[in-house]
């Protein structure tokens, strides 16, 4: 990467030098043309004012020392006088560009290549008061001569620029790459890297992504450890009871007890595996993968209450519902799971003769008067496998994943979830959806 940046810097500087030299040469040549034509115009004006052309014609043509060729041309294009050669041998000049322009605009210019290689002839023509035209010509260097003359200076400038560009490129590249290299060497402390302003957002992005990766890695590590621990307990029980039965060490009565324990632990394993799979599916899902539709949350809660009532009766808990229609845009299956898990928790962690109140207004509220949650544990209840009372969770068959699933379902629906609880008095969980449909 460093070599590529250096080469790019050198290429840009070399291109800039080449363009600058070319541009300056072209500009210089344009100025040179303008100056030559200005001199020819002044000389033509002087000839007209002094009225010396007639005298020059009488004396005949002569090779001038100042390398200016003077031609006097009639209105019809015939040459009256030429300082280089006898006018009788010259052809009609009516079709010459500078003559045509002078006849139309009063003066005209043109440049043509001479027979001498690398030279150009500058022509300037001026129409006089009597209708004749004075044309002054001068042979001068072409643009290639200008290039040729400036070539040594150009080469020296280009070589010097290359040397300077290499030094500058290396310094700039080093200054550009250094913060990135420092950050790569110490990803744990990117805040210690000194960066320039333009790189700061990039470094902040890298730092945030690095922290996110570490956080996810830690969560997955903890999740794996928790899963292993949670699966180990029921499997150990199943294995132990099955071994006693297989070795004939259990009586008929004990065998039925052991079989019941094996069944309950197997059911617990199945429930846990199902919750783990669902949680994994929720973590990998986004809004685009959901089956979204317009749902009346109040009607959905009513249907869930019918399903959960037998379990509430079994635990001796009274469940009631009140509310008004609330339409939201969501996945019906996931919202059913959210409602079921909230009600299931409210029933499992309640006391005999307790109550669960479910209300639907502009939000979903599930309230109970059960055992409650200690203040120190309330921030952790939505974490995976967290249980306030582990012995009670085991007794009620909870997997410790219900509220974690609720949290993820709320997140994929852009809903806010809050909890308020007092130990021994009960818990209230509120789910507020960001978009409510009419």
PDB file of C-alpha atoms in Angstrom, residues 43-320:
ATOM      1  CA  UNK A  43       6.118  48.753 -39.331  1.00  0.00           C
ATOM      2  CA  UNK A  44       3.258  48.621 -41.851  1.00  0.00           C
ATOM      3  CA  UNK A  45       1.713  51.744 -40.333  1.00  0.00           C
ATOM      4  CA  UNK A  46       5.068  53.511 -40.536  1.00  0.00           C
ATOM      5  CA  UNK A  47       5.446  52.643 -44.238  1.00  0.00           C
ATOM      6  CA  UNK A  48       1.965  53.996 -44.968  1.00  0.00           C
ATOM      7  CA  UNK A  49       2.550  57.244 -43.100  1.00  0.00           C
ATOM      8  CA  UNK A  50       5.939  57.879 -44.699  1.00  0.00           C
ATOM      9  CA  UNK A  51       4.586  57.040 -48.186  1.00  0.00           C
ATOM     10  CA  UNK A  52       7.867  55.361 -49.213  1.00  0.00           C
ATOM     11  CA  UNK A  53       6.441  52.437 -51.183  1.00  0.00           C
ATOM     12  CA  UNK A  54       6.473  54.363 -54.499  1.00  0.00           C
ATOM     13  CA  UNK A  55      10.136  55.259 -53.965  1.00  0.00           C
ATOM     14  CA  UNK A  56      10.992  51.655 -53.090  1.00  0.00           C
ATOM     15  CA  UNK A  57       9.297  50.471 -56.289  1.00  0.00           C
ATOM     16  CA  UNK A  58      11.412  52.877 -58.355  1.00  0.00           C
ATOM     17  CA  UNK A  59      14.627  51.638 -56.736  1.00  0.00           C
ATOM     18  CA  UNK A  60      13.687  47.962 -57.245  1.00  0.00           C
ATOM     19  CA  UNK A  61      13.705  45.036 -54.816  1.00  0.00           C
ATOM     20  CA  UNK A  62      16.581  44.486 -52.365  1.00  0.00           C
ATOM     21  CA  UNK A  63      17.237  41.839 -49.679  1.00  0.00           C
ATOM     22  CA  UNK A  64      16.542  43.717 -46.439  1.00  0.00           C
ATOM     23  CA  UNK A  65      18.919  43.492 -43.518  1.00  0.00           C
ATOM     24  CA  UNK A  66      16.120  43.330 -40.959  1.00  0.00           C
ATOM     25  CA  UNK A  67      14.685  40.121 -42.538  1.00  0.00           C
ATOM     26  CA  UNK A  68      11.343  41.826 -43.195  1.00  0.00           C
ATOM     27  CA  UNK A  69       9.735  41.136 -46.536  1.00  0.00           C
ATOM     28  CA  UNK A  70       7.616  44.019 -47.836  1.00  0.00           C
ATOM     29  CA  UNK A  71       4.946  43.391 -50.439  1.00  0.00           C
ATOM     30  CA  UNK A  72       2.683  46.024 -52.020  1.00  0.00           C
ATOM     31  CA  UNK A  73      -0.506  44.526 -53.465  1.00  0.00           C
ATOM     32  CA  UNK A  74      -3.176  46.074 -55.669  1.00  0.00           C
ATOM     33  CA  UNK A  75      -6.918  45.752 -55.035  1.00  0.00           C
ATOM     34  CA  UNK A  76      -7.165  42.944 -57.590  1.00  0.00           C
ATOM     35  CA  UNK A  77      -4.436  40.951 -55.856  1.00  0.00           C
ATOM     36  CA  UNK A  78      -1.653  41.685 -58.318  1.00  0.00           C
ATOM     37  CA  UNK A  79       1.744  42.388 -56.726  1.00  0.00           C
ATOM     38  CA  UNK A  80       2.899  45.969 -57.306  1.00  0.00           C
ATOM     39  CA  UNK A  81       6.166  45.635 -55.405  1.00  0.00           C
ATOM     40  CA  UNK A  82       8.052  42.943 -53.406  1.00  0.00           C
ATOM     41  CA  UNK A  83      11.309  43.557 -51.567  1.00  0.00           C
ATOM     42  CA  UNK A  84      12.512  39.971 -52.060  1.00  0.00           C
ATOM     43  CA  UNK A  85      11.947  39.383 -55.753  1.00  0.00           C
ATOM     44  CA  UNK A  86      10.704  40.936 -58.958  1.00  0.00           C
ATOM     45  CA  UNK A  87       6.954  41.466 -58.793  1.00  0.00           C
ATOM     46  CA  UNK A  88       6.505  40.267 -62.363  1.00  0.00           C
ATOM     47  CA  UNK A  89       7.335  36.689 -61.431  1.00  0.00           C
ATOM     48  CA  UNK A  90       4.917  36.585 -58.498  1.00  0.00           C
ATOM     49  CA  UNK A  91       1.442  35.117 -58.804  1.00  0.00           C
ATOM     50  CA  UNK A  92      -1.777  36.855 -57.837  1.00  0.00           C
ATOM     51  CA  UNK A  93      -2.191  37.159 -54.016  1.00  0.00           C
ATOM     52  CA  UNK A  94      -5.958  37.643 -53.937  1.00  0.00           C
ATOM     53  CA  UNK A  95      -6.460  34.176 -52.384  1.00  0.00           C
ATOM     54  CA  UNK A  96      -3.969  34.575 -49.532  1.00  0.00           C
ATOM     55  CA  UNK A  97      -5.683  34.361 -46.078  1.00  0.00           C
ATOM     56  CA  UNK A  98      -4.160  37.530 -44.726  1.00  0.00           C
ATOM     57  CA  UNK A  99      -5.140  39.448 -47.901  1.00  0.00           C
ATOM     58  CA  UNK A 100      -8.734  38.205 -47.786  1.00  0.00           C
ATOM     59  CA  UNK A 101      -8.985  39.195 -44.124  1.00  0.00           C
ATOM     60  CA  UNK A 102      -7.428  42.623 -44.762  1.00  0.00           C
ATOM     61  CA  UNK A 103      -9.842  43.338 -47.594  1.00  0.00           C
ATOM     62  CA  UNK A 104     -12.777  42.547 -45.303  1.00  0.00           C
ATOM     63  CA  UNK A 105     -11.599  43.891 -41.934  1.00  0.00           C
ATOM     64  CA  UNK A 106      -8.856  46.361 -42.767  1.00  0.00           C
ATOM     65  CA  UNK A 107      -6.042  44.129 -41.544  1.00  0.00           C
ATOM     66  CA  UNK A 108      -5.287  40.394 -41.500  1.00  0.00           C
ATOM     67  CA  UNK A 109      -2.762  37.902 -40.191  1.00  0.00           C
ATOM     68  CA  UNK A 110      -1.651  34.361 -40.934  1.00  0.00           C
ATOM     69  CA  UNK A 111       1.199  31.969 -40.192  1.00  0.00           C
ATOM     70  CA  UNK A 112       2.620  29.530 -42.720  1.00  0.00           C
ATOM     71  CA  UNK A 113       5.503  27.111 -42.611  1.00  0.00           C
ATOM     72  CA  UNK A 114       8.572  28.172 -44.479  1.00  0.00           C
ATOM     73  CA  UNK A 115      10.715  25.924 -46.616  1.00  0.00           C
ATOM     74  CA  UNK A 116      13.292  26.062 -43.849  1.00  0.00           C
ATOM     75  CA  UNK A 117      12.532  23.239 -41.420  1.00  0.00           C
ATOM     76  CA  UNK A 118      11.322  24.321 -38.011  1.00  0.00           C
ATOM     77  CA  UNK A 119      10.613  27.887 -39.019  1.00  0.00           C
ATOM     78  CA  UNK A 120       7.366  29.795 -39.565  1.00  0.00           C
ATOM     79  CA  UNK A 121       6.529  32.897 -41.600  1.00  0.00           C
ATOM     80  CA  UNK A 122       4.348  35.514 -39.929  1.00  0.00           C
ATOM     81  CA  UNK A 123       2.262  37.566 -42.395  1.00  0.00           C
ATOM     82  CA  UNK A 124       0.567  40.852 -41.574  1.00  0.00           C
ATOM     83  CA  UNK A 125      -1.513  42.707 -44.189  1.00  0.00           C
ATOM     84  CA  UNK A 126      -3.053  46.183 -43.964  1.00  0.00           C
ATOM     85  CA  UNK A 127      -5.425  47.939 -46.367  1.00  0.00           C
ATOM     86  CA  UNK A 128      -4.373  51.510 -47.123  1.00  0.00           C
ATOM     87  CA  UNK A 129      -6.553  54.518 -47.842  1.00  0.00           C
ATOM     88  CA  UNK A 130      -6.223  54.097 -51.635  1.00  0.00           C
ATOM     89  CA  UNK A 131      -7.417  50.470 -51.489  1.00  0.00           C
ATOM     90  CA  UNK A 132      -4.016  48.850 -51.989  1.00  0.00           C
ATOM     91  CA  UNK A 133      -2.548  46.580 -49.320  1.00  0.00           C
ATOM     92  CA  UNK A 134       0.767  46.522 -47.554  1.00  0.00           C
ATOM     93  CA  UNK A 135       1.925  43.087 -46.424  1.00  0.00           C
ATOM     94  CA  UNK A 136       4.856  42.577 -44.075  1.00  0.00           C
ATOM     95  CA  UNK A 137       6.311  39.070 -43.591  1.00  0.00           C
ATOM     96  CA  UNK A 138       8.874  37.840 -41.095  1.00  0.00           C
ATOM     97  CA  UNK A 139      10.414  34.436 -40.629  1.00  0.00           C
ATOM     98  CA  UNK A 140      10.593  33.375 -36.967  1.00  0.00           C
ATOM     99  CA  UNK A 141      10.824  30.318 -34.768  1.00  0.00           C
ATOM    100  CA  UNK A 142       7.856  27.895 -34.541  1.00  0.00           C
ATOM    101  CA  UNK A 143       6.464  26.436 -31.356  1.00  0.00           C
ATOM    102  CA  UNK A 144       8.807  23.465 -31.760  1.00  0.00           C
ATOM    103  CA  UNK A 145      11.736  25.865 -31.668  1.00  0.00           C
ATOM    104  CA  UNK A 146      10.363  27.221 -28.409  1.00  0.00           C
ATOM    105  CA  UNK A 147      10.122  23.689 -27.042  1.00  0.00           C
ATOM    106  CA  UNK A 148      13.625  22.958 -28.250  1.00  0.00           C
ATOM    107  CA  UNK A 149      15.005  26.077 -26.610  1.00  0.00           C
ATOM    108  CA  UNK A 150      13.273  25.353 -23.318  1.00  0.00           C
ATOM    109  CA  UNK A 151      14.091  21.613 -23.295  1.00  0.00           C
ATOM    110  CA  UNK A 152      17.228  21.848 -21.098  1.00  0.00           C
ATOM    111  CA  UNK A 153      15.394  23.970 -18.526  1.00  0.00           C
ATOM    112  CA  UNK A 154      12.400  21.655 -18.726  1.00  0.00           C
ATOM    113  CA  UNK A 155      14.500  18.540 -18.127  1.00  0.00           C
ATOM    114  CA  UNK A 156      16.314  20.130 -15.194  1.00  0.00           C
ATOM    115  CA  UNK A 157      12.996  21.293 -13.683  1.00  0.00           C
ATOM    116  CA  UNK A 158      11.384  17.902 -14.221  1.00  0.00           C
ATOM    117  CA  UNK A 159      14.315  16.027 -12.689  1.00  0.00           C
ATOM    118  CA  UNK A 160      14.397  18.389  -9.698  1.00  0.00           C
ATOM    119  CA  UNK A 161      10.637  18.043  -9.273  1.00  0.00           C
ATOM    120  CA  UNK A 162      10.910  14.251  -9.346  1.00  0.00           C
ATOM    121  CA  UNK A 163      13.524  14.290  -6.603  1.00  0.00           C
ATOM    122  CA  UNK A 164      11.455  16.670  -4.493  1.00  0.00           C
ATOM    123  CA  UNK A 165       8.278  14.682  -5.184  1.00  0.00           C
ATOM    124  CA  UNK A 166       9.884  11.451  -3.981  1.00  0.00           C
ATOM    125  CA  UNK A 167      10.862  13.080  -0.683  1.00  0.00           C
ATOM    126  CA  UNK A 168       7.445  14.722  -0.249  1.00  0.00           C
ATOM    127  CA  UNK A 169       5.605  11.539  -1.272  1.00  0.00           C
ATOM    128  CA  UNK A 170       7.483   9.456   1.287  1.00  0.00           C
ATOM    129  CA  UNK A 171       6.800  11.941   4.052  1.00  0.00           C
ATOM    130  CA  UNK A 172       3.125  12.303   3.172  1.00  0.00           C
ATOM    131  CA  UNK A 173       2.706   8.539   2.838  1.00  0.00           C
ATOM    132  CA  UNK A 174       4.389   7.965   6.165  1.00  0.00           C
ATOM    133  CA  UNK A 175       2.174  10.580   7.823  1.00  0.00           C
ATOM    134  CA  UNK A 176      -0.901   9.011   6.213  1.00  0.00           C
ATOM    135  CA  UNK A 177      -0.056   5.379   7.001  1.00  0.00           C
ATOM    136  CA  UNK A 178       1.476   5.815  10.461  1.00  0.00           C
ATOM    137  CA  UNK A 179      -1.824   6.176  12.415  1.00  0.00           C
ATOM    138  CA  UNK A 180      -3.260   3.129  10.628  1.00  0.00           C
ATOM    139  CA  UNK A 181      -0.169   1.047  11.429  1.00  0.00           C
ATOM    140  CA  UNK A 182      -0.269   2.181  15.060  1.00  0.00           C
ATOM    141  CA  UNK A 183      -3.923   1.276  15.299  1.00  0.00           C
ATOM    142  CA  UNK A 184      -3.288  -2.141  13.708  1.00  0.00           C
ATOM    143  CA  UNK A 185      -0.539  -2.833  16.266  1.00  0.00           C
ATOM    144  CA  UNK A 186      -2.731  -1.879  19.230  1.00  0.00           C
ATOM    145  CA  UNK A 187      -6.386  -2.482  18.405  1.00  0.00           C
ATOM    146  CA  UNK A 188      -7.196  -2.706  22.105  1.00  0.00           C
ATOM    147  CA  UNK A 189      -6.435   0.992  22.653  1.00  0.00           C
ATOM    148  CA  UNK A 190      -7.245   2.897  19.430  1.00  0.00           C
ATOM    149  CA  UNK A 191      -7.921   6.030  21.471  1.00  0.00           C
ATOM    150  CA  UNK A 192      -4.145   6.315  22.053  1.00  0.00           C
ATOM    151  CA  UNK A 193      -3.487   6.774  18.334  1.00  0.00           C
ATOM    152  CA  UNK A 194      -2.887  10.372  17.239  1.00  0.00           C
ATOM    153  CA  UNK A 195      -4.646  10.976  13.939  1.00  0.00           C
ATOM    154  CA  UNK A 196      -5.327  13.915  11.643  1.00  0.00           C
ATOM    155  CA  UNK A 197      -8.846  15.279  11.384  1.00  0.00           C
ATOM    156  CA  UNK A 198      -9.837  13.551   8.141  1.00  0.00           C
ATOM    157  CA  UNK A 199      -8.904  10.129   9.536  1.00  0.00           C
ATOM    158  CA  UNK A 200     -10.691  10.586  12.873  1.00  0.00           C
ATOM    159  CA  UNK A 201     -14.131   9.328  11.657  1.00  0.00           C
ATOM    160  CA  UNK A 202     -12.448   6.290  10.103  1.00  0.00           C
ATOM    161  CA  UNK A 203     -10.582   5.492  13.328  1.00  0.00           C
ATOM    162  CA  UNK A 204     -13.770   5.962  15.340  1.00  0.00           C
ATOM    163  CA  UNK A 205     -15.579   3.589  12.979  1.00  0.00           C
ATOM    164  CA  UNK A 206     -12.831   0.977  13.328  1.00  0.00           C
ATOM    165  CA  UNK A 207     -12.840   1.378  17.106  1.00  0.00           C
ATOM    166  CA  UNK A 208     -16.620   0.939  17.290  1.00  0.00           C
ATOM    167  CA  UNK A 209     -16.513  -2.109  15.004  1.00  0.00           C
ATOM    168  CA  UNK A 210     -13.675  -3.615  17.027  1.00  0.00           C
ATOM    169  CA  UNK A 211     -15.578  -3.120  20.257  1.00  0.00           C
ATOM    170  CA  UNK A 212     -18.671  -4.626  18.634  1.00  0.00           C
ATOM    171  CA  UNK A 213     -16.683  -7.664  17.493  1.00  0.00           C
ATOM    172  CA  UNK A 214     -15.223  -8.136  20.962  1.00  0.00           C
ATOM    173  CA  UNK A 215     -18.638  -7.696  22.534  1.00  0.00           C
ATOM    174  CA  UNK A 216     -20.217 -10.240  20.187  1.00  0.00           C
ATOM    175  CA  UNK A 217     -17.361 -12.651  20.746  1.00  0.00           C
ATOM    176  CA  UNK A 218     -17.813 -12.330  24.505  1.00  0.00           C
ATOM    177  CA  UNK A 219     -21.582 -12.805  24.199  1.00  0.00           C
ATOM    178  CA  UNK A 220     -21.123 -15.912  22.066  1.00  0.00           C
ATOM    179  CA  UNK A 221     -18.537 -17.289  24.476  1.00  0.00           C
ATOM    180  CA  UNK A 222     -20.832 -16.710  27.429  1.00  0.00           C
ATOM    181  CA  UNK A 223     -23.761 -18.135  25.463  1.00  0.00           C
ATOM    182  CA  UNK A 224     -21.808 -21.293  24.627  1.00  0.00           C
ATOM    183  CA  UNK A 225     -20.763 -21.693  28.270  1.00  0.00           C
ATOM    184  CA  UNK A 226     -24.332 -21.135  29.469  1.00  0.00           C
ATOM    185  CA  UNK A 227     -25.787 -23.559  26.936  1.00  0.00           C
ATOM    186  CA  UNK A 228     -23.262 -26.202  27.933  1.00  0.00           C
ATOM    187  CA  UNK A 229     -24.077 -25.687  31.604  1.00  0.00           C
ATOM    188  CA  UNK A 230     -27.845 -25.620  31.075  1.00  0.00           C
ATOM    189  CA  UNK A 231     -27.811 -28.753  28.931  1.00  0.00           C
ATOM    190  CA  UNK A 232     -25.461 -30.602  31.248  1.00  0.00           C
ATOM    191  CA  UNK A 233     -27.832 -30.547  34.271  1.00  0.00           C
ATOM    192  CA  UNK A 234     -30.886 -32.264  32.686  1.00  0.00           C
ATOM    193  CA  UNK A 235     -28.678 -34.640  30.698  1.00  0.00           C
ATOM    194  CA  UNK A 236     -26.879 -35.667  33.860  1.00  0.00           C
ATOM    195  CA  UNK A 237     -30.248 -36.336  35.542  1.00  0.00           C
ATOM    196  CA  UNK A 238     -31.517 -38.305  32.540  1.00  0.00           C
ATOM    197  CA  UNK A 239     -28.293 -40.310  32.350  1.00  0.00           C
ATOM    198  CA  UNK A 240     -28.311 -41.031  36.117  1.00  0.00           C
ATOM    199  CA  UNK A 241     -31.948 -42.129  36.277  1.00  0.00           C
ATOM    200  CA  UNK A 242     -31.614 -44.207  33.102  1.00  0.00           C
ATOM    201  CA  UNK A 243     -28.546 -45.967  34.528  1.00  0.00           C
ATOM    202  CA  UNK A 244     -30.380 -46.871  37.737  1.00  0.00           C
ATOM    203  CA  UNK A 245     -33.278 -48.312  35.738  1.00  0.00           C
ATOM    204  CA  UNK A 246     -30.946 -50.172  33.336  1.00  0.00           C
ATOM    205  CA  UNK A 247     -29.014 -51.780  36.222  1.00  0.00           C
ATOM    206  CA  UNK A 248     -32.234 -52.895  37.919  1.00  0.00           C
ATOM    207  CA  UNK A 249     -31.464 -50.824  40.982  1.00  0.00           C
ATOM    208  CA  UNK A 250     -34.912 -49.184  41.068  1.00  0.00           C
ATOM    209  CA  UNK A 251     -38.108 -50.692  42.391  1.00  0.00           C
ATOM    210  CA  UNK A 252     -41.315 -50.540  40.381  1.00  0.00           C
ATOM    211  CA  UNK A 253     -42.437 -47.443  42.279  1.00  0.00           C
ATOM    212  CA  UNK A 254     -39.020 -45.807  41.973  1.00  0.00           C
ATOM    213  CA  UNK A 255     -38.933 -46.737  38.295  1.00  0.00           C
ATOM    214  CA  UNK A 256     -42.098 -44.772  37.646  1.00  0.00           C
ATOM    215  CA  UNK A 257     -40.628 -41.817  39.563  1.00  0.00           C
ATOM    216  CA  UNK A 258     -37.378 -42.033  37.606  1.00  0.00           C
ATOM    217  CA  UNK A 259     -39.263 -42.287  34.328  1.00  0.00           C
ATOM    218  CA  UNK A 260     -41.250 -39.177  35.227  1.00  0.00           C
ATOM    219  CA  UNK A 261     -38.012 -37.334  36.060  1.00  0.00           C
ATOM    220  CA  UNK A 262     -36.492 -38.456  32.755  1.00  0.00           C
ATOM    221  CA  UNK A 263     -39.587 -37.250  30.897  1.00  0.00           C
ATOM    222  CA  UNK A 264     -39.613 -33.858  32.669  1.00  0.00           C
ATOM    223  CA  UNK A 265     -35.899 -33.306  32.043  1.00  0.00           C
ATOM    224  CA  UNK A 266     -36.297 -34.335  28.405  1.00  0.00           C
ATOM    225  CA  UNK A 267     -39.150 -31.851  28.025  1.00  0.00           C
ATOM    226  CA  UNK A 268     -36.979 -29.209  29.625  1.00  0.00           C
ATOM    227  CA  UNK A 269     -34.215 -30.015  27.129  1.00  0.00           C
ATOM    228  CA  UNK A 270     -36.613 -29.776  24.188  1.00  0.00           C
ATOM    229  CA  UNK A 271     -37.999 -26.454  25.431  1.00  0.00           C
ATOM    230  CA  UNK A 272     -34.482 -25.108  25.883  1.00  0.00           C
ATOM    231  CA  UNK A 273     -33.358 -26.266  22.432  1.00  0.00           C
ATOM    232  CA  UNK A 274     -36.436 -24.706  20.831  1.00  0.00           C
ATOM    233  CA  UNK A 275     -35.784 -21.412  22.636  1.00  0.00           C
ATOM    234  CA  UNK A 276     -32.112 -21.462  21.627  1.00  0.00           C
ATOM    235  CA  UNK A 277     -33.019 -22.063  17.981  1.00  0.00           C
ATOM    236  CA  UNK A 278     -35.616 -19.303  18.064  1.00  0.00           C
ATOM    237  CA  UNK A 279     -33.201 -16.876  19.694  1.00  0.00           C
ATOM    238  CA  UNK A 280     -30.547 -17.687  17.101  1.00  0.00           C
ATOM    239  CA  UNK A 281     -33.099 -17.149  14.331  1.00  0.00           C
ATOM    240  CA  UNK A 282     -34.095 -13.771  15.785  1.00  0.00           C
ATOM    241  CA  UNK A 283     -30.482 -12.608  16.042  1.00  0.00           C
ATOM    242  CA  UNK A 284     -29.885 -13.403  12.366  1.00  0.00           C
ATOM    243  CA  UNK A 285     -33.150 -11.904  11.136  1.00  0.00           C
ATOM    244  CA  UNK A 286     -33.978  -8.368  10.009  1.00  0.00           C
ATOM    245  CA  UNK A 287     -37.107  -6.483   9.028  1.00  0.00           C
ATOM    246  CA  UNK A 288     -36.801  -7.679   5.429  1.00  0.00           C
ATOM    247  CA  UNK A 289     -37.084 -11.337   6.457  1.00  0.00           C
ATOM    248  CA  UNK A 290     -40.279 -10.869   8.503  1.00  0.00           C
ATOM    249  CA  UNK A 291     -43.807 -11.630   7.295  1.00  0.00           C
ATOM    250  CA  UNK A 292     -45.210  -8.208   8.087  1.00  0.00           C
ATOM    251  CA  UNK A 293     -48.925  -7.440   8.090  1.00  0.00           C
ATOM    252  CA  UNK A 294     -51.474  -5.159   9.754  1.00  0.00           C
ATOM    253  CA  UNK A 295     -52.307  -6.755  13.116  1.00  0.00           C
ATOM    254  CA  UNK A 296     -54.845  -5.889  15.816  1.00  0.00           C
ATOM    255  CA  UNK A 297     -52.724  -6.397  18.926  1.00  0.00           C
ATOM    256  CA  UNK A 298     -55.791  -6.474  21.187  1.00  0.00           C
ATOM    257  CA  UNK A 299     -57.328  -9.377  19.237  1.00  0.00           C
ATOM    258  CA  UNK A 300     -53.976 -11.189  19.199  1.00  0.00           C
ATOM    259  CA  UNK A 301     -53.671 -10.858  23.006  1.00  0.00           C
ATOM    260  CA  UNK A 302     -57.216 -12.192  23.395  1.00  0.00           C
ATOM    261  CA  UNK A 303     -56.334 -15.313  21.377  1.00  0.00           C
ATOM    262  CA  UNK A 304     -53.171 -15.870  23.406  1.00  0.00           C
ATOM    263  CA  UNK A 305     -55.087 -15.545  26.664  1.00  0.00           C
ATOM    264  CA  UNK A 306     -57.317 -18.467  25.621  1.00  0.00           C
ATOM    265  CA  UNK A 307     -54.238 -20.609  25.012  1.00  0.00           C
ATOM    266  CA  UNK A 308     -52.546 -19.707  28.292  1.00  0.00           C
ATOM    267  CA  UNK A 309     -55.632 -19.898  30.554  1.00  0.00           C
ATOM    268  CA  UNK A 310     -55.261 -23.645  31.336  1.00  0.00           C
ATOM    269  CA  UNK A 311     -51.705 -23.070  32.615  1.00  0.00           C
ATOM    270  CA  UNK A 312     -52.928 -20.088  34.687  1.00  0.00           C
ATOM    271  CA  UNK A 313     -55.643 -22.252  36.229  1.00  0.00           C
ATOM    272  CA  UNK A 314     -53.063 -24.955  37.000  1.00  0.00           C
ATOM    273  CA  UNK A 315     -50.935 -22.427  38.905  1.00  0.00           C
ATOM    274  CA  UNK A 316     -53.965 -20.889  40.624  1.00  0.00           C
ATOM    275  CA  UNK A 317     -53.453 -17.486  38.959  1.00  0.00           C
ATOM    276  CA  UNK A 318     -56.282 -15.273  37.683  1.00  0.00           C
ATOM    277  CA  UNK A 319     -55.674 -13.676  34.274  1.00  0.00           C
ATOM    278  CA  UNK A 320     -57.687 -10.732  32.939  1.00  0.00           C
TER     279      UNK A 320
END
